[in-house]
Amino acid sequence: MTKGSDFLPKNSGFILIAIITLLTQFVLLGLTFPLFELISGKPLFYIDHPYHLYQIELGRALLKQGLLIGFDPFFGAGYLGGLPFNPSAKLPVLISRIIPDAVPTEVFYSFYVFTCALIAPTAIVGMAFVLRWPYLHSALAALAGIFFWWIGALHWYHTAGMVSYVCACYLAIAYAAWVWSLCAVRDRKAAQVIAAGLLGGLGMWLHPTFGFMPAALFVAFLLLNREQFSFQMIGKAMVIAALAVMLNLPWILILATKGGDAILSQVQQPFQKAVGFDVLLEPLLGFWNPYMGSVLNPLSAIICLIAVISLDRIQRKNILPFVIAGCAILLYGAFGAGIDKLALLQPNRFIASGFLLLGLGAAFATGEFVLRLREGTYGLPGLIAGSIAVLVLLVPVRELVREISPDKNGHYGKIPPEITDTPESVAWLESWIKMNTSVDGRILFETSLGRIHGGGHVAGYLALKTKREFIGGAYPFCLPQVSFWDRFGFGGPIGDLSEERFASGLEIYNVGWIVAHSQGLVHLVERLKNVRPVADFGIIRIFSVDRKMSYIQSGKGRIQSRDFNQIIVSDVQGPTLTLRYSWIPGLVTSPPTRIEAEQVLPDFPPLIRIINPPDRFDLHLPR
């Protein structure tokens, strides 16, 4: 976009900057991950990581069967799970298909998290290369990319498990620059346009919101380069977008036709859906809570404002696309949740990516200021301003040093190290469940918005390690009709749940044990006559339900085994058999039989009824 003053032969400077950026990020990650733990097999436990681990294990198992979706018997008395229903785990699930079976999912996932973290800031160098930024400006942009990754909301998102989203934010910026260059130049070959569409589609597999930032940047570039407008340009952009969407049709169509439960959980989740001017103002001023500001945000905004006012038209043209796109995304992040359908994308998360764009505009502006200082254009006032700028730069450096330190004060993301030993409460739960429960009954596990179980959403992890079935979802707000989380259960507030309905739910879902932490659920459980306390750990209370456990609601038979997309039933007798598993459209048996939905209790999902069952059959979702 601009020629500027280059210090090295053509392109070699970009390679050097990319190498330095990669090495810097590698060293910083080595201090916080740490590297020797990558092959230890220790899972990441912070916030969403255990949930994603379970989703990858589920998707990996289904892909081996040639399926994108399947019947998961380990949660919700059986539900429709798989690759399309988790926004952050699609690409790792695909990659896991080519990973040898001997590689544990925990090890694979840790490498995926590390790789995403490693390549993200380096993508900014790719953006600078495509836009032909001067080397100085490119180096400053790479530095900004590193700072924003570590200091602020993006680092919190990454360590909290939103790994694919953060990586997608960075890769999308480089991709946006490339798409603009393809569309703006008339002599680009069709193969390049097709490649851009396919890579854009791969980006959407990484995270469904991948196309958000390229679209905003493309429009901003177009507004500032109206003289380059042509119908051929728009045609190329439409072809690229169409190819990207087509590559994602396999999961989009499944989500649209069979993703009712997944969409409902997104609708009910309150995360990242605040609306109001303060949602934008507080991060802009650098306040961390509750909307995760950063000292980089006001610094970037001030530099961009000064640059737009003071620089000439040509240099403003390089900065304004990032300012315009960044401001548009910031407005969506603050007010997008006011529209129900847009709220599904959890708009507040985009505030971090909007400030990242402003940060890149500020990096280019800073490069221009430095060049003018070198040329003496600003004189003594410029020298004073430059000295102040250096002092200001020390603030994010101090923040970065503090972020990679194991000191417990003042962190944006998880306090290092990211990979740790199993939290004490999770290790205790895993051990207790293995030793004191059996596969004959389910566990009612109350999930926690506050992540009281070792700091993460660990129900999926516990199911993987214990091979027990859990009633409800692996995450708050999932499968609400059969789930429990803080003061909520069986489709409504626990305070509105009668003892009769609660007891009936325990019966039809074959619950043998209850793991509770909220006072509401504990008090409700204590009122039941056939339930007794058996263990506790901190605020975690475990109860045993004194009842004959069986997965058979009516008829005769037994569950011989269960696994992802497979329930084997044997010793069946009689003309009908009703299983205490949720009916899912499309389920079949081998050998084939007739399957019906049986509504045993109102307001609960129907159970599975088998007509004229053989004495042994396999229940599954077909390929």
Coordinates of C-alpha atoms in Angstrom, one line a residue, residues 10-369:
K10 CA 13.1 -6.8 -0.9
N11 CA 11.1 -9.3 1.3
S12 CA 14.0 -10.4 3.4
G13 CA 13.0 -8.0 6.1
F14 CA 9.5 -9.6 6.3
I15 CA 11.1 -13.0 6.7
L16 CA 13.4 -11.7 9.5
I17 CA 10.5 -9.9 11.2
A18 CA 8.4 -13.1 11.0
I19 CA 11.2 -15.2 12.4
I20 CA 11.8 -12.8 15.3
T21 CA 8.0 -12.6 16.0
L22 CA 7.7 -16.4 16.0
L23 CA 10.7 -16.9 18.3
T24 CA 9.5 -14.2 20.7
Q25 CA 6.1 -15.8 21.0
F26 CA 7.7 -19.2 21.4
V27 CA 9.9 -18.0 24.2
L28 CA 7.0 -16.3 26.0
L29 CA 4.9 -19.4 25.6
G30 CA 7.7 -21.6 26.8
L31 CA 7.7 -19.6 30.0
T32 CA 4.0 -19.9 30.6
F33 CA 2.8 -23.2 29.1
P34 CA 5.4 -24.8 29.8
L35 CA 6.9 -26.7 26.9
F36 CA 7.9 -29.9 28.7
E37 CA 4.3 -30.4 29.8
L38 CA 3.0 -30.7 26.2
I39 CA 3.6 -34.5 26.1
S40 CA 2.8 -35.1 29.8
G41 CA -0.9 -35.9 29.1
K42 CA -2.0 -33.5 31.7
P43 CA -5.3 -31.8 30.5
L44 CA -5.9 -28.1 30.5
F45 CA -8.5 -27.4 33.2
Y46 CA -9.1 -23.7 33.1
I47 CA -12.8 -22.7 32.3
D48 CA -13.8 -24.2 28.9
H49 CA -10.8 -26.4 28.2
P50 CA -12.2 -29.6 29.8
Y51 CA -15.5 -29.1 27.9
H52 CA -13.6 -28.8 24.6
L53 CA -11.5 -31.8 25.4
Y54 CA -14.7 -33.9 25.8
Q55 CA -16.1 -32.5 22.5
I56 CA -12.9 -33.4 20.6
E57 CA -13.0 -36.9 22.1
L58 CA -16.6 -37.3 21.0
G59 CA -16.0 -35.9 17.5
R60 CA -12.9 -38.0 17.1
A61 CA -14.8 -41.2 18.0
L62 CA -17.7 -40.3 15.6
L63 CA -15.3 -39.5 12.7
K64 CA -13.8 -43.0 13.1
Q65 CA -17.3 -44.3 12.4
G66 CA -17.7 -42.0 9.4
L67 CA -20.1 -39.7 11.2
L68 CA -20.2 -35.9 11.9
I69 CA -22.9 -36.4 14.4
G70 CA -24.0 -39.3 16.6
F71 CA -25.9 -40.4 19.7
D72 CA -24.0 -39.6 22.9
P73 CA -25.3 -41.7 25.8
F74 CA -23.1 -40.1 28.4
F75 CA -25.0 -36.9 28.9
G76 CA -28.7 -35.9 29.0
A77 CA -29.9 -39.5 28.9
G78 CA -28.6 -39.5 25.3
Y79 CA -28.5 -36.5 23.0
L80 CA -27.4 -35.6 19.5
G81 CA -23.8 -34.5 19.6
G82 CA -20.8 -34.1 17.4
L83 CA -18.7 -31.8 15.3
P84 CA -21.3 -29.2 14.1
F85 CA -22.5 -28.3 17.5
N86 CA -19.4 -26.9 19.1
P87 CA -18.1 -23.6 17.4
S88 CA -14.5 -24.0 18.8
A89 CA -13.8 -27.6 18.2
K90 CA -14.5 -28.3 14.5
L91 CA -11.0 -27.9 13.1
P92 CA -9.2 -29.8 15.9
V93 CA -11.7 -32.6 15.5
L94 CA -10.9 -32.8 11.7
I95 CA -7.2 -32.7 12.4
S96 CA -7.5 -35.4 15.1
R97 CA -8.8 -37.8 12.4
I98 CA -5.3 -38.0 10.9
I99 CA -3.6 -38.3 14.3
P100 CA -2.6 -41.8 15.3
D101 CA -5.0 -43.5 17.8
A102 CA -2.1 -43.9 20.2
V103 CA -1.9 -40.2 20.7
P104 CA -4.2 -39.2 23.6
T105 CA -6.7 -36.5 23.0
E106 CA -5.2 -34.6 26.0
V107 CA -1.8 -34.4 24.3
F108 CA -3.2 -33.6 20.9
Y109 CA -5.4 -30.8 22.3
S110 CA -2.4 -29.3 24.2
F111 CA -0.4 -29.2 21.0
Y112 CA -3.4 -27.6 19.2
V113 CA -3.7 -24.9 21.9
F114 CA 0.1 -24.2 21.8
T115 CA 0.2 -24.1 18.0
C116 CA -2.7 -21.6 17.8
A117 CA -1.0 -19.4 20.3
L118 CA 2.3 -19.6 18.4
I119 CA 1.1 -18.7 15.0
A120 CA -1.4 -16.0 15.8
P121 CA 0.9 -12.9 16.2
T122 CA 3.0 -14.0 13.2
A123 CA -0.1 -13.7 11.0
I124 CA 0.2 -9.9 11.4
V125 CA 3.6 -10.0 9.6
G126 CA 1.7 -11.7 6.7
M127 CA -0.8 -8.8 6.7
A128 CA 2.0 -6.3 6.5
F129 CA 3.7 -8.2 3.7
V130 CA 0.6 -8.3 1.6
L131 CA -0.1 -4.6 2.1
R132 CA 3.6 -3.8 1.5
W133 CA 4.1 -1.9 4.7
P134 CA 7.6 -0.6 5.4
Y135 CA 9.8 -2.8 7.5
L136 CA 9.7 -0.5 10.5
H137 CA 5.9 -0.3 10.4
S138 CA 5.7 -4.1 10.0
A139 CA 7.9 -4.7 12.9
L140 CA 5.8 -2.3 15.1
A141 CA 2.6 -4.1 13.9
A142 CA 4.1 -7.5 14.9
L143 CA 5.0 -6.0 18.3
A144 CA 1.4 -4.8 18.6
G145 CA 0.2 -8.2 17.7
I146 CA 2.3 -9.8 20.5
F147 CA 1.2 -7.2 23.0
F148 CA -2.5 -7.6 22.2
W149 CA -2.2 -11.3 22.4
W150 CA -0.8 -11.2 25.9
I151 CA -2.2 -8.0 27.4
G152 CA -6.0 -7.9 27.5
A153 CA -9.1 -9.8 26.7
L154 CA -7.6 -11.9 23.9
H155 CA -5.3 -13.6 26.3
W156 CA -8.1 -14.2 28.7
Y157 CA -10.2 -15.7 25.9
H158 CA -7.3 -18.0 24.9
T159 CA -6.5 -19.3 28.3
A160 CA -10.2 -19.7 29.0
G161 CA -10.6 -22.1 26.1
M162 CA -11.7 -19.8 23.3
V163 CA -8.5 -20.8 21.5
S164 CA -9.9 -21.1 18.0
Y165 CA -11.6 -17.7 18.2
V166 CA -8.4 -15.8 19.2
C167 CA -6.4 -17.5 16.5
A168 CA -9.1 -16.8 14.0
C169 CA -9.0 -13.1 14.9
Y170 CA -5.3 -12.9 13.9
L171 CA -5.5 -15.1 10.8
A172 CA -8.5 -13.2 9.6
I173 CA -6.6 -10.0 9.4
A174 CA -3.9 -11.4 7.2
Y175 CA -6.6 -13.2 5.2
A176 CA -8.5 -9.9 4.7
A177 CA -5.4 -8.1 3.3
W178 CA -4.8 -11.0 0.9
V179 CA -8.5 -11.0 -0.3
W180 CA -8.4 -7.3 -0.9
S181 CA -5.2 -7.6 -2.9
L182 CA -6.7 -10.4 -5.0
C183 CA -9.9 -8.4 -5.7
A184 CA -8.3 -5.0 -6.2
V185 CA -5.8 -6.2 -8.9
R186 CA -7.4 -7.1 -12.2
D187 CA -4.9 -9.7 -13.5
R188 CA -5.2 -12.2 -10.6
K189 CA -5.7 -15.7 -11.9
A190 CA -8.9 -17.7 -11.2
A191 CA -6.8 -20.3 -9.2
Q192 CA -5.9 -17.6 -6.7
V193 CA -9.5 -16.6 -6.2
I194 CA -10.5 -20.3 -5.7
A195 CA -7.6 -20.8 -3.3
A196 CA -8.8 -17.7 -1.3
G197 CA -12.3 -19.1 -1.1
L198 CA -11.1 -22.5 0.1
L199 CA -8.8 -21.0 2.7
G200 CA -11.7 -18.7 3.9
G201 CA -13.8 -21.9 4.2
L202 CA -11.0 -23.5 6.3
G203 CA -11.0 -20.4 8.5
M204 CA -14.7 -20.9 9.1
W205 CA -14.0 -24.4 10.2
L206 CA -11.5 -22.9 12.6
H207 CA -14.2 -20.7 13.9
P208 CA -17.6 -19.7 12.4
T209 CA -16.9 -16.0 13.0
F210 CA -13.7 -16.0 10.9
G211 CA -15.3 -14.1 8.1
F212 CA -16.5 -11.2 10.3
M213 CA -13.2 -9.2 10.3
P214 CA -12.4 -9.8 6.6
A215 CA -15.8 -8.5 5.7
A216 CA -15.4 -5.4 7.8
L217 CA -11.9 -4.7 6.5
F218 CA -12.8 -5.3 2.9
V219 CA -15.7 -2.8 3.1
A220 CA -13.3 -0.3 4.8
F221 CA -10.7 -0.8 2.1
L222 CA -13.3 -0.3 -0.6
L223 CA -14.7 2.9 0.9
L224 CA -11.2 4.4 0.9
N225 CA -10.3 3.2 -2.5
R226 CA -13.5 3.9 -4.4
E227 CA -11.6 4.6 -7.6
Q228 CA -10.6 0.9 -7.7
F229 CA -14.3 -0.2 -7.6
S230 CA -15.4 -2.5 -10.4
F231 CA -18.0 -5.2 -10.8
Q232 CA -15.2 -7.6 -11.4
M233 CA -13.9 -6.9 -7.9
I234 CA -17.3 -7.5 -6.4
G235 CA -17.7 -10.6 -8.4
K236 CA -14.4 -12.0 -7.1
A237 CA -15.4 -11.2 -3.5
M238 CA -18.7 -12.9 -4.0
V239 CA -17.0 -16.0 -5.5
I240 CA -14.6 -16.2 -2.6
A241 CA -17.4 -15.8 0.0
A242 CA -19.6 -18.4 -1.8
L243 CA -16.8 -21.0 -1.9
A244 CA -16.0 -20.4 1.8
V245 CA -19.7 -21.0 2.7
M246 CA -19.9 -24.1 0.4
L247 CA -16.9 -25.7 2.1
N248 CA -18.8 -25.3 5.4
L249 CA -22.2 -26.6 4.2
P250 CA -21.7 -30.1 5.8
W251 CA -21.9 -28.7 9.3
I252 CA -24.1 -25.6 8.5
L253 CA -26.9 -27.8 7.1
I254 CA -26.7 -30.2 10.1
L255 CA -26.8 -27.3 12.5
A256 CA -29.8 -25.7 10.7
T257 CA -31.8 -28.9 10.5
K258 CA -30.8 -30.8 13.7
G259 CA -29.1 -28.3 15.9
G260 CA -32.2 -27.3 18.0
D261 CA -30.7 -28.2 21.3
A262 CA -27.3 -26.5 20.5
I263 CA -29.0 -23.3 19.3
L264 CA -31.3 -23.3 22.3
S265 CA -28.3 -23.5 24.7
Q266 CA -26.7 -20.5 22.8
V267 CA -30.0 -18.5 23.1
Q268 CA -30.2 -19.1 26.9
Q269 CA -26.5 -18.5 27.7
P270 CA -25.9 -15.0 29.0
F271 CA -22.2 -14.9 28.2
Q272 CA -20.8 -12.0 26.2
K273 CA -24.3 -10.5 25.5
A274 CA -24.3 -7.2 27.5
V275 CA -25.7 -4.2 25.7
G276 CA -24.9 -0.5 26.4
F277 CA -22.5 2.3 26.0
D278 CA -20.6 1.3 29.1
V279 CA -19.7 -2.0 27.4
L280 CA -17.6 0.0 25.0
L281 CA -16.5 2.9 27.3
E282 CA -14.9 0.9 30.0
P283 CA -12.6 -1.1 27.7
L284 CA -11.8 2.1 25.9
L285 CA -10.7 3.7 29.2
G286 CA -8.7 0.6 30.0
F287 CA -10.8 -0.8 32.8
W288 CA -10.5 -4.5 33.1
N289 CA -13.8 -5.4 34.9
P290 CA -16.4 -6.2 33.8
Y291 CA -15.7 -5.8 30.1
M292 CA -12.0 -6.7 30.0
G293 CA -10.3 -3.5 29.0
S294 CA -6.5 -3.1 28.6
V295 CA -4.0 -0.4 28.8
L296 CA -3.4 -0.9 25.1
N297 CA -6.9 0.2 24.2
P298 CA -6.8 3.9 25.2
L299 CA -3.2 4.1 24.0
S300 CA -4.2 2.8 20.5
A301 CA -7.2 5.0 20.3
I302 CA -5.2 8.1 21.1
I303 CA -2.5 7.3 18.6
C304 CA -5.0 6.7 15.9
L305 CA -6.8 9.9 16.6
I306 CA -3.6 11.9 16.5
A307 CA -2.6 10.2 13.3
V308 CA -5.9 10.9 11.5
I309 CA -5.6 14.5 12.5
S310 CA -1.9 15.1 11.8
L311 CA -0.7 12.8 9.0
D312 CA -1.2 13.6 5.3
R313 CA -3.8 12.0 3.1
I314 CA -1.7 9.2 1.7
Q315 CA -0.6 8.0 5.2
R316 CA -4.1 8.4 6.6
K317 CA -5.3 6.1 3.8
N318 CA -3.1 3.3 5.3
I319 CA -4.5 3.8 8.8
L320 CA -8.2 4.5 8.2
P321 CA -9.2 1.0 7.0
F322 CA -8.2 -0.3 10.5
V323 CA -9.8 2.6 12.3
I324 CA -13.1 2.3 10.3
A325 CA -13.3 -1.5 10.5
G326 CA -12.2 -1.5 14.2
C327 CA -14.8 1.1 15.2
A328 CA -17.6 -0.8 13.3
I329 CA -16.7 -4.0 15.1
L330 CA -16.5 -2.1 18.4
L331 CA -20.1 -0.8 17.9
Y332 CA -21.3 -4.3 17.1
G333 CA -19.6 -5.6 20.1
A334 CA -21.3 -3.1 22.4
F335 CA -24.8 -3.1 20.9
G336 CA -25.1 -6.2 18.7
A337 CA -26.7 -8.3 21.4
G338 CA -29.7 -6.0 21.3
I339 CA -30.8 -8.0 18.2
D340 CA -31.7 -11.5 19.2
K341 CA -30.2 -13.4 16.2
L342 CA -27.0 -11.4 16.4
A343 CA -26.8 -12.1 20.1
L344 CA -26.1 -15.8 19.3
L345 CA -22.6 -14.8 18.2
Q346 CA -21.9 -13.4 21.7
P347 CA -21.0 -9.9 20.4
N348 CA -19.0 -8.6 23.4
R349 CA -16.1 -10.9 22.4
F350 CA -15.6 -8.8 19.3
I351 CA -14.6 -5.7 21.3
A352 CA -11.2 -7.3 21.8
S353 CA -10.8 -7.8 18.0
G354 CA -12.0 -4.3 17.3
F355 CA -9.2 -2.9 19.5
L356 CA -6.7 -5.2 17.9
L357 CA -7.5 -3.5 14.6
L358 CA -7.1 -0.1 16.2
G359 CA -3.8 -1.3 17.6
L360 CA -2.5 -2.2 14.1
G361 CA -3.6 1.3 12.8
A362 CA -1.7 2.8 15.7
A363 CA 1.4 0.7 14.9
F364 CA 1.5 2.1 11.3
A365 CA 1.0 5.6 12.7
T366 CA 3.8 5.2 15.2
G367 CA 6.1 4.1 12.3
E368 CA 5.3 7.3 10.5
F369 CA 6.0 9.4 13.6

